[in-house]
Amino acid sequence: MGEGILLSESGGVDFMIHGVCSYELFGQTVWITTTHVCVLIVFLIIIGFCIAANRAVKHATEVPGAFQNVVELIVEMLDKMVSGVMGPQAVRFRNYIGTIFIFILFSNISGLLGLRPPTADYGVTLALGVITFTLIHFNKFKYKKVSGVLKGLCEPWPIWAPINIISDLAVPISLSLRLFANVLSGTAIMALIYALLSKVAIIWPAALHVYFDLFSGAIQTYVFCMLTMTYVTDACDTGE
Amino acid sequence: MGFDVNFILGCSAIGAGLAVIAGIGPGVGQGIAAGHAAAAVGRNPGAKSDVTSTMLLGQAVAETTGLYGLLIAIILLFVRPLVGAAQ
C-alpha cells in the first residue's frame, strides 16, 4: 500500500535483475539470473567472432580481405594501447588486457541488443576488480619482494600504514563501482525513458543509445583497462 | 518503530534528491579538465590524441564521486533499506 509513488511500482520501469530459475546447491538456493543469461549471450557472440577471426587468420592472404583487415586492426590497436602504457611489461599482459577490453566492450554495448548489460550487475564488475587487485598484489610481491612491499606500506612514516592499506583496498572497489555505476545509470535512464515516455519514444531514443551504450560504454571500457594497466605497471616498477 | 511507510518513502525520496547533488562537483571538475585540455590542444595541436586520452582518463576518475552519490540515490529509491529497518 502507498508504494505506488515509487517508479518501480507504478509504471513499467524495470531495470532490475530478475531470477530465471533456481536450484539447490549444498543447502543454498542459487539463482540463475538475467545477468547469467546476458553473459552467456555475450560470450556466444564473442566466441562466434573469435572462431571467425581464427579462420580468417589461418587462411590469411597477402592482400587482406575485409574481415581479416578488421581483425588485424583490432589486434594492432589493443597491442599499441597496452605497449604505450606498460612499456617492457606489455608482452606479459596484452592477452589479459585484450580479453577484458573485448569482454567489457561487448557487455557494455549489449544494451543495443535489448539485453540488460552484464556490467550493470555489481557481481560482474566486482569480479573484474578483484582480478585486477590480485594482479597488482601478485606482481608487487614478485617484483618488490616482501621487504619492498612492507617498505611501501610504511611510506612516508610507519604510522601511515593503516591509511596505505585502506587505499590499497579501495582500488578494486572504486574500479568496479565506477564501471558498475556508469553502466547502471545508462540502463536506468533508458528504462525510465522507455517506460515513462513510451508514447513519444519514437526514433529519438536512438541518439541516447549512441551516447549511453556506445560512447559511455567505450569510454568506461578504455578507462577500466587504462587504470588496470597503470596500477599493474606501478606494481611491477622496482624503482630502477 | 511507529513511522508510516509513506513518511519513510518520502524521506527516502528527499534523501535521494539530496544525494545526487554530488553531481555538481564532478561537473565542475570535468569542465575545468576539458577547458585545460582544449587550451593544451590549442598550444600544441600535434599532441591532440595524447591530450584527449589523458583528459578522458582524468575525467572518468573525477566522475567517481558523483557516481557514488548516484548509487546512494538508486539504493534509497529502489532497494529501500530504510523501509525494512523501520518495520
Short mmCIF file of C-alpha atoms in Angstrom, two decimals:
data_model
loop_
_atom_site.label_atom_id
_atom_site.label_comp_id
_atom_site.label_asym_id
_atom_site.label_seq_id
_atom_site.Cartn_x
_atom_site.Cartn_y
_atom_site.Cartn_z
CA MET A 1 0.00 0.00 0.00
CA GLY A 2 1.12 3.50 -0.70
CA GLU A 3 4.21 2.29 -2.50
CA GLY A 4 2.81 3.39 -5.82
CA ILE A 5 4.67 6.67 -5.54
CA LEU A 6 7.84 4.83 -6.37
CA LEU A 7 8.59 4.46 -10.03
CA SER A 8 9.48 0.81 -9.73
CA GLU A 9 5.92 0.03 -8.70
CA SER A 10 3.86 2.39 -10.82
CA GLY A 11 4.85 2.36 -14.45
CA GLY A 12 6.66 -0.45 -16.17
CA VAL A 13 10.02 0.94 -15.08
CA ASP A 14 12.14 -2.12 -14.70
CA PHE A 15 15.89 -2.31 -14.87
CA MET A 16 16.45 -4.72 -12.02
CA ILE A 17 17.97 -8.17 -12.17
CA HIS A 18 15.43 -10.98 -12.24
CA GLY A 19 15.77 -14.62 -11.35
CA VAL A 20 15.16 -17.04 -14.19
CA CYS A 21 15.30 -20.31 -12.28
CA SER A 22 16.79 -21.57 -9.05
CA TYR A 23 18.38 -24.77 -7.82
CA GLU A 24 19.65 -26.17 -4.55
CA LEU A 25 23.39 -26.43 -4.02
CA PHE A 26 24.78 -27.60 -0.66
CA GLY A 27 21.58 -26.47 1.01
CA GLN A 28 21.73 -22.99 -0.51
CA THR A 29 19.26 -21.72 -3.06
CA VAL A 30 21.25 -20.47 -6.03
CA TRP A 31 19.56 -18.33 -8.65
CA ILE A 32 20.26 -18.22 -12.35
CA THR A 33 19.54 -14.58 -13.10
CA THR A 34 19.13 -12.48 -16.21
CA THR A 35 22.78 -11.48 -15.77
CA HIS A 36 23.89 -15.07 -16.34
CA VAL A 37 21.77 -15.29 -19.47
CA CYS A 38 23.14 -11.99 -20.80
CA VAL A 39 26.74 -13.00 -20.02
CA LEU A 40 26.08 -16.25 -21.88
CA ILE A 41 24.75 -14.38 -24.92
CA VAL A 42 27.72 -12.00 -24.86
CA PHE A 43 30.08 -14.99 -24.59
CA LEU A 44 28.41 -16.71 -27.54
CA ILE A 45 28.78 -13.56 -29.65
CA ILE A 46 32.46 -13.20 -28.69
CA ILE A 47 33.15 -16.92 -29.27
CA GLY A 48 31.49 -16.75 -32.68
CA PHE A 49 33.58 -13.72 -33.55
CA CYS A 50 36.74 -15.47 -32.30
CA ILE A 51 36.08 -18.59 -34.37
CA ALA A 52 35.50 -16.46 -37.47
CA ALA A 53 38.66 -14.44 -36.71
CA ASN A 54 40.67 -17.62 -36.18
CA ARG A 55 39.59 -18.99 -39.55
CA ALA A 56 40.31 -15.67 -41.24
CA VAL A 57 43.83 -15.54 -39.79
CA LYS A 58 44.56 -19.20 -40.57
CA HIS A 59 43.69 -18.63 -44.20
CA ALA A 60 45.38 -15.23 -44.20
CA THR A 61 46.10 -13.77 -47.59
CA GLU A 62 48.84 -11.40 -48.68
CA VAL A 63 46.30 -8.73 -49.51
CA PRO A 64 43.93 -8.91 -46.52
CA GLY A 65 40.23 -9.25 -47.11
CA ALA A 66 37.70 -7.09 -45.32
CA PHE A 67 37.26 -9.28 -42.25
CA GLN A 68 40.96 -10.06 -41.89
CA ASN A 69 41.60 -6.33 -42.03
CA VAL A 70 39.20 -5.70 -39.16
CA VAL A 71 40.78 -8.44 -37.03
CA GLU A 72 44.28 -7.12 -37.67
CA LEU A 73 43.12 -3.60 -36.87
CA ILE A 74 41.65 -4.68 -33.52
CA VAL A 75 44.76 -6.62 -32.50
CA GLU A 76 47.09 -3.81 -33.55
CA MET A 77 45.02 -1.22 -31.70
CA LEU A 78 44.97 -3.27 -28.48
CA ASP A 79 48.71 -4.00 -28.73
CA LYS A 80 49.51 -0.34 -29.28
CA MET A 81 47.34 0.68 -26.32
CA VAL A 82 48.98 -1.85 -23.98
CA SER A 83 52.57 -1.22 -25.05
CA GLY A 84 52.02 2.54 -24.86
CA VAL A 85 51.22 2.31 -21.15
CA MET A 86 53.10 -0.73 -19.92
CA GLY A 87 56.32 -0.48 -21.94
CA PRO A 88 58.51 -3.57 -21.39
CA GLN A 89 55.79 -5.33 -19.35
CA ALA A 90 53.37 -5.23 -22.27
CA VAL A 91 54.27 -8.69 -23.61
CA ARG A 92 53.05 -10.41 -20.45
CA PHE A 93 49.77 -8.57 -20.08
CA ARG A 94 48.42 -7.82 -23.54
CA ASN A 95 46.46 -11.07 -23.71
CA TYR A 96 44.69 -10.35 -20.44
CA ILE A 97 44.07 -6.67 -21.19
CA GLY A 98 42.81 -7.53 -24.68
CA THR A 99 40.46 -10.14 -23.22
CA ILE A 100 38.89 -7.85 -20.62
CA PHE A 101 38.74 -5.00 -23.12
CA ILE A 102 36.71 -7.05 -25.59
CA PHE A 103 34.55 -8.58 -22.85
CA ILE A 104 33.68 -5.26 -21.18
CA LEU A 105 33.14 -3.55 -24.52
CA PHE A 106 30.73 -6.22 -25.76
CA SER A 107 28.99 -6.28 -22.36
CA ASN A 108 28.51 -2.51 -22.37
CA ILE A 109 27.17 -2.29 -25.89
CA SER A 110 24.92 -5.32 -25.45
CA GLY A 111 22.30 -2.79 -24.31
CA LEU A 112 21.85 -2.09 -28.01
CA LEU A 113 20.62 -5.66 -28.48
CA GLY A 114 17.95 -5.15 -25.83
CA LEU A 115 19.87 -7.09 -23.20
CA ARG A 116 20.49 -5.83 -19.70
CA PRO A 117 24.24 -5.16 -19.81
CA PRO A 118 26.04 -7.74 -17.64
CA THR A 119 28.34 -4.98 -16.35
CA ALA A 120 25.25 -3.35 -14.76
CA ASP A 121 25.42 -6.16 -12.20
CA TYR A 122 27.85 -5.49 -9.36
CA GLY A 123 28.73 -9.19 -9.26
CA VAL A 124 30.38 -8.96 -12.67
CA THR A 125 32.33 -5.75 -12.13
CA LEU A 126 33.45 -6.73 -8.63
CA ALA A 127 34.89 -9.94 -10.10
CA LEU A 128 36.82 -7.87 -12.65
CA GLY A 129 38.03 -5.52 -9.90
CA VAL A 130 39.18 -8.45 -7.75
CA ILE A 131 41.16 -9.89 -10.68
CA THR A 132 42.90 -6.53 -11.05
CA PHE A 133 43.56 -6.42 -7.30
CA THR A 134 45.08 -9.92 -7.43
CA LEU A 135 47.26 -8.98 -10.40
CA ILE A 136 48.50 -5.83 -8.65
CA HIS A 137 49.49 -7.59 -5.45
CA PHE A 138 50.89 -10.70 -7.13
CA ASN A 139 53.20 -8.52 -9.18
CA LYS A 140 54.04 -6.34 -6.19
CA PHE A 141 55.25 -9.33 -4.21
CA LYS A 142 57.01 -10.76 -7.27
CA TYR A 143 58.98 -7.63 -8.15
CA LYS A 144 59.44 -5.77 -4.88
CA LYS A 145 59.67 -8.81 -2.61
CA VAL A 146 58.19 -8.81 0.89
CA SER A 147 60.64 -6.20 2.17
CA GLY A 148 59.80 -3.80 -0.63
CA VAL A 149 56.05 -4.22 -0.05
CA LEU A 150 56.46 -3.59 3.68
CA LYS A 151 58.60 -0.54 2.95
CA GLY A 152 55.96 0.73 0.55
CA LEU A 153 53.31 0.33 3.24
CA CYS A 154 55.33 2.43 5.68
CA GLU A 155 55.68 5.40 3.31
CA PRO A 156 56.27 8.11 4.34
CA TRP A 157 56.20 7.09 8.01
CA PRO A 158 55.26 3.75 9.62
CA ILE A 159 52.28 5.41 11.30
CA TRP A 160 50.67 5.80 7.86
CA ALA A 161 50.46 2.03 7.28
CA PRO A 162 46.71 1.71 8.05
CA ILE A 163 45.92 4.53 5.62
CA ASN A 164 48.05 2.88 2.92
CA ILE A 165 46.27 -0.44 3.48
CA ILE A 166 42.87 1.26 3.17
CA SER A 167 43.92 3.00 -0.04
CA ASP A 168 45.11 -0.36 -1.42
CA LEU A 169 41.76 -1.95 -0.58
CA ALA A 170 39.88 0.96 -2.14
CA VAL A 171 41.38 0.30 -5.57
CA PRO A 172 39.23 -2.68 -6.63
CA ILE A 173 36.12 -1.16 -5.03
CA SER A 174 36.44 2.17 -6.82
CA LEU A 175 37.36 0.45 -10.11
CA SER A 176 34.34 -1.84 -10.02
CA LEU A 177 31.91 0.77 -8.69
CA ARG A 178 32.92 3.23 -11.42
CA LEU A 179 32.15 0.76 -14.21
CA PHE A 180 29.02 -0.52 -12.48
CA ALA A 181 27.53 2.90 -11.75
CA ASN A 182 28.22 4.26 -15.23
CA VAL A 183 26.56 1.35 -16.98
CA LEU A 184 23.74 1.19 -14.43
CA SER A 185 22.97 4.90 -14.83
CA GLY A 186 22.70 4.48 -18.61
CA THR A 187 20.45 1.44 -18.17
CA ALA A 188 18.27 3.26 -15.64
CA ILE A 189 17.84 6.33 -17.83
CA MET A 190 16.95 4.25 -20.87
CA ALA A 191 14.46 2.23 -18.82
CA LEU A 192 12.89 5.45 -17.49
CA ILE A 193 12.54 6.86 -21.00
CA TYR A 194 11.00 3.71 -22.45
CA ALA A 195 8.59 3.30 -19.55
CA LEU A 196 7.51 6.86 -18.81
CA LEU A 197 7.72 8.41 -22.28
CA SER A 198 6.61 5.30 -24.14
CA LYS A 199 4.03 7.33 -26.11
CA VAL A 200 6.62 9.68 -27.61
CA ALA A 201 9.71 7.47 -27.51
CA ILE A 202 9.98 7.03 -31.26
CA ILE A 203 13.34 7.05 -33.05
CA TRP A 204 14.96 9.78 -30.91
CA PRO A 205 15.99 7.40 -28.10
CA ALA A 206 18.45 6.05 -30.68
CA ALA A 207 20.60 9.14 -30.09
CA LEU A 208 20.59 8.42 -26.35
CA HIS A 209 21.52 4.80 -27.08
CA VAL A 210 24.51 6.05 -29.03
CA TYR A 211 25.60 8.13 -26.04
CA PHE A 212 24.83 5.78 -23.14
CA ASP A 213 25.64 2.45 -24.76
CA LEU A 214 28.27 3.16 -27.38
CA PHE A 215 30.12 6.30 -26.22
CA SER A 216 29.88 5.85 -22.46
CA GLY A 217 30.44 2.11 -22.74
CA ALA A 218 33.56 2.53 -24.86
CA ILE A 219 34.95 5.26 -22.58
CA GLN A 220 34.40 3.18 -19.46
CA THR A 221 36.00 0.14 -21.09
CA TYR A 222 39.01 2.25 -22.00
CA VAL A 223 39.20 3.72 -18.50
CA PHE A 224 38.96 0.34 -16.77
CA CYS A 225 41.73 -1.13 -18.93
CA MET A 226 43.88 2.02 -18.62
CA LEU A 227 43.63 2.05 -14.82
CA THR A 228 44.31 -1.68 -14.59
CA MET A 229 47.42 -1.23 -16.73
CA THR A 230 48.59 1.80 -14.75
CA TYR A 231 48.21 0.03 -11.41
CA VAL A 232 49.91 -3.15 -12.62
CA THR A 233 52.77 -1.18 -14.18
CA ASP A 234 53.19 0.67 -10.88
CA ALA A 235 53.33 -2.66 -9.07
CA CYS A 236 55.98 -4.00 -11.46
CA ASP A 237 58.12 -0.89 -11.08
CA THR A 238 61.15 -1.79 -8.97
CA GLY A 239 62.38 1.79 -8.92
CA GLU A 240 65.45 1.17 -11.07
CA MET B 1 9.01 1.85 15.16
CA GLY B 2 5.73 3.62 14.59
CA PHE B 3 6.65 5.53 11.44
CA ASP B 4 4.30 5.43 8.50
CA VAL B 5 5.72 3.72 5.41
CA ASN B 6 4.71 6.66 3.26
CA PHE B 7 6.62 9.04 5.52
CA ILE B 8 9.76 6.91 5.23
CA LEU B 9 9.39 6.63 1.46
CA GLY B 10 9.01 10.39 1.16
CA CYS B 11 12.09 10.97 3.29
CA SER B 12 13.98 8.43 1.17
CA ALA B 13 12.99 10.33 -1.97
CA ILE B 14 14.22 13.61 -0.45
CA GLY B 15 17.44 11.88 0.56
CA ALA B 16 17.90 10.53 -2.97
CA GLY B 17 17.43 14.01 -4.36
CA LEU B 18 19.99 15.41 -1.93
CA ALA B 19 22.43 12.60 -2.75
CA VAL B 20 22.59 13.42 -6.45
CA ILE B 21 23.68 16.98 -5.60
CA ALA B 22 27.06 15.24 -5.51
CA GLY B 23 26.94 15.59 -9.29
CA ILE B 24 27.84 19.28 -9.07
CA GLY B 25 31.44 18.68 -8.07
CA PRO B 26 32.42 16.29 -10.87
CA GLY B 27 30.59 18.52 -13.36
CA VAL B 28 32.74 21.50 -12.43
CA GLY B 29 35.87 19.34 -12.30
CA GLN B 30 35.26 17.77 -15.70
CA GLY B 31 34.59 21.18 -17.18
CA ILE B 32 37.89 22.50 -15.84
CA ALA B 33 39.72 19.44 -17.19
CA ALA B 34 38.11 19.83 -20.62
CA GLY B 35 38.93 23.55 -20.69
CA HIS B 36 42.57 22.95 -19.90
CA ALA B 37 42.72 20.14 -22.46
CA ALA B 38 41.32 22.50 -25.08
CA ALA B 39 43.97 25.07 -24.17
CA ALA B 40 46.68 22.39 -24.40
CA VAL B 41 45.49 21.29 -27.84
CA GLY B 42 45.44 24.94 -28.90
CA ARG B 43 49.07 25.38 -27.86
CA ASN B 44 50.25 22.05 -29.28
CA PRO B 45 47.86 20.59 -31.87
CA GLY B 46 50.28 17.73 -32.56
CA ALA B 47 49.63 16.19 -29.13
CA LYS B 48 45.86 16.06 -29.62
CA SER B 49 45.41 12.30 -29.19
CA ASP B 50 47.59 12.14 -26.07
CA VAL B 51 45.82 15.12 -24.52
CA THR B 52 42.41 13.66 -25.30
CA SER B 53 43.14 10.27 -23.78
CA THR B 54 44.68 11.83 -20.67
CA MET B 55 41.67 14.14 -20.33
CA LEU B 56 39.16 11.30 -20.67
CA LEU B 57 41.04 9.21 -18.08
CA GLY B 58 41.19 12.09 -15.61
CA GLN B 59 37.55 12.95 -16.16
CA ALA B 60 36.47 9.35 -15.63
CA VAL B 61 38.34 9.22 -12.35
CA ALA B 62 36.91 12.57 -11.25
CA GLU B 63 33.44 11.30 -12.10
CA THR B 64 33.61 8.60 -9.45
CA THR B 65 32.50 10.80 -6.56
CA GLY B 66 29.41 11.86 -8.48
CA LEU B 67 28.65 8.23 -9.25
CA TYR B 68 28.81 7.37 -5.56
CA GLY B 69 26.06 9.91 -4.97
CA LEU B 70 24.03 8.41 -7.78
CA LEU B 71 24.48 4.93 -6.28
CA ILE B 72 23.21 6.15 -2.92
CA ALA B 73 20.18 7.66 -4.66
CA ILE B 74 19.43 4.45 -6.56
CA ILE B 75 19.81 2.35 -3.41
CA LEU B 76 17.50 4.69 -1.48
CA LEU B 77 14.84 4.60 -4.21
CA PHE B 78 14.90 1.01 -5.35
CA VAL B 79 16.47 -1.14 -2.64
CA ARG B 80 14.71 0.87 0.09
CA PRO B 81 16.82 -0.14 3.11
CA LEU B 82 15.08 2.33 5.44
CA VAL B 83 11.61 0.85 4.99
CA GLY B 84 12.81 -2.55 6.12
CA ALA B 85 14.77 -1.06 9.03
CA ALA B 86 11.74 0.82 10.39
CA GLN B 87 9.34 -2.12 10.46
#
